Short mmCIF file of C-alpha atoms and ligand atoms in Angstrom, two decimals:
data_model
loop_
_atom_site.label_atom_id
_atom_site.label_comp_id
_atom_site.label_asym_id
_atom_site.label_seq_id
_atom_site.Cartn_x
_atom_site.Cartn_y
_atom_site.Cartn_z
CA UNK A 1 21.89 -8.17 73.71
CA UNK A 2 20.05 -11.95 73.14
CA UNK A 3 21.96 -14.43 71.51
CA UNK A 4 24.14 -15.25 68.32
CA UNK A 5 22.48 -17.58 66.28
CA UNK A 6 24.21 -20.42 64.13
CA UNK A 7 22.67 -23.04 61.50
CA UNK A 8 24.56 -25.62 60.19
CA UNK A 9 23.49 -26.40 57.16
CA UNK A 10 24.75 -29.69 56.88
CA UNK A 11 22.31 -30.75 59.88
CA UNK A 12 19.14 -28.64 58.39
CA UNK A 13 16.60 -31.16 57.33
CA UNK A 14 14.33 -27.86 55.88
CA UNK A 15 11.51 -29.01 57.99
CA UNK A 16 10.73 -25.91 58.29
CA UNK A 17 10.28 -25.20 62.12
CA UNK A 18 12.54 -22.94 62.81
CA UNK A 19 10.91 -20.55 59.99
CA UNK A 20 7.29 -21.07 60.91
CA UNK A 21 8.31 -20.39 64.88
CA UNK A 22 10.38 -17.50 64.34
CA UNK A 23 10.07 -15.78 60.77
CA UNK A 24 11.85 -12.61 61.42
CA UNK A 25 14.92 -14.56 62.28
CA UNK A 26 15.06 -17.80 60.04
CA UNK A 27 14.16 -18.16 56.51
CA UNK A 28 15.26 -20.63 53.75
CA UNK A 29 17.69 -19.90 51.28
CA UNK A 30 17.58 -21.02 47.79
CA UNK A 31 18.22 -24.32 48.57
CA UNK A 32 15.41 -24.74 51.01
CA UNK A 33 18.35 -25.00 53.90
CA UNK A 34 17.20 -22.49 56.67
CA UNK A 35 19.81 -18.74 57.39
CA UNK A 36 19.31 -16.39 59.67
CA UNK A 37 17.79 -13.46 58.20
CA UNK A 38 20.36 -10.10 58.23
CA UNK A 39 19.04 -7.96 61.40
CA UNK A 40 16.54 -10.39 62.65
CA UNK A 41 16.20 -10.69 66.33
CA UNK A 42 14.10 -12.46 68.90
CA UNK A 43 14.03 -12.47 72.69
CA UNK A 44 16.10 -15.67 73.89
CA UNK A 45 13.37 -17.82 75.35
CA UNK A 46 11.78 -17.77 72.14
CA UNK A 47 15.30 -18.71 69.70
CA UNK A 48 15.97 -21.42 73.08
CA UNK A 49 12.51 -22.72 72.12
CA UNK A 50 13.28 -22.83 68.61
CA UNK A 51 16.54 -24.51 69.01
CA UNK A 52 15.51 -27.41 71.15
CA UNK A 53 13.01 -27.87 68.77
CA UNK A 54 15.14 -28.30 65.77
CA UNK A 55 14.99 -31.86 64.90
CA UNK A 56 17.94 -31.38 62.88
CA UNK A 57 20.03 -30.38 65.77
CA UNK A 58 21.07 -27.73 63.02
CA UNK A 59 21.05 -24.31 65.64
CA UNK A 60 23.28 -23.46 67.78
CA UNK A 61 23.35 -20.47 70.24
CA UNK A 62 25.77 -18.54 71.54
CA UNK A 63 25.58 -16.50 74.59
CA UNK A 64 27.56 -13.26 75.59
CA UNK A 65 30.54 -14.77 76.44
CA UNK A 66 30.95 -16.67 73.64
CA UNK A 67 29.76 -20.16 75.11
CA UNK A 68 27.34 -22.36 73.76
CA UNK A 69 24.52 -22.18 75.53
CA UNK A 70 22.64 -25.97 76.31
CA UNK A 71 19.73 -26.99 74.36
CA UNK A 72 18.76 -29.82 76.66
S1 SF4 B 101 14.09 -26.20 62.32
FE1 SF4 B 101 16.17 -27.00 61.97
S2 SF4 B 101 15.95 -28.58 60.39
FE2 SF4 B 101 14.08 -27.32 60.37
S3 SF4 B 101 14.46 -25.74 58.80
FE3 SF4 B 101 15.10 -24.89 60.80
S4 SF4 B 101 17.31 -25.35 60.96
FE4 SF4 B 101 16.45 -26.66 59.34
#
């Protein structure tokens, strides 16, 4: 199992990034602010890519054990 995914909202900027990088796990909802899509998955090196890349700082993962897993 690959990580759990979280977005805070607050933090999205809707640049968009996370959506063009991985669209069968982010989208936008109807406020443009980016959700993980329902049963969307990804292997890990790609969402770790994604993360870092976030300039919002907006994703968080979460790794089997429930830690946080470092995004620098
Ligand atoms: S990459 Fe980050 S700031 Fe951009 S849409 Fe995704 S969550 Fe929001």
């Amino acid at each position: 199992m690959g990580y759990t995914i979280r977005i805070d909202q607050e933090l999205c900027i809707s640049s968009g990034k996370c959506v063009a990088d991985a669209p069968a796990v982010f989208r936008f909802d109807d406020e443009e602010l980016a959700e993980v899509v329902p049963g969307g998955s990804a292997d890990d090196a790609r969402l770790l890519a994604v993360a870092r890349n976030c300039p919002g700082r907006a994703i968080t993962l979460v790794d089997e054990g429930g830690n946080d897993v470092p995004l620098v």
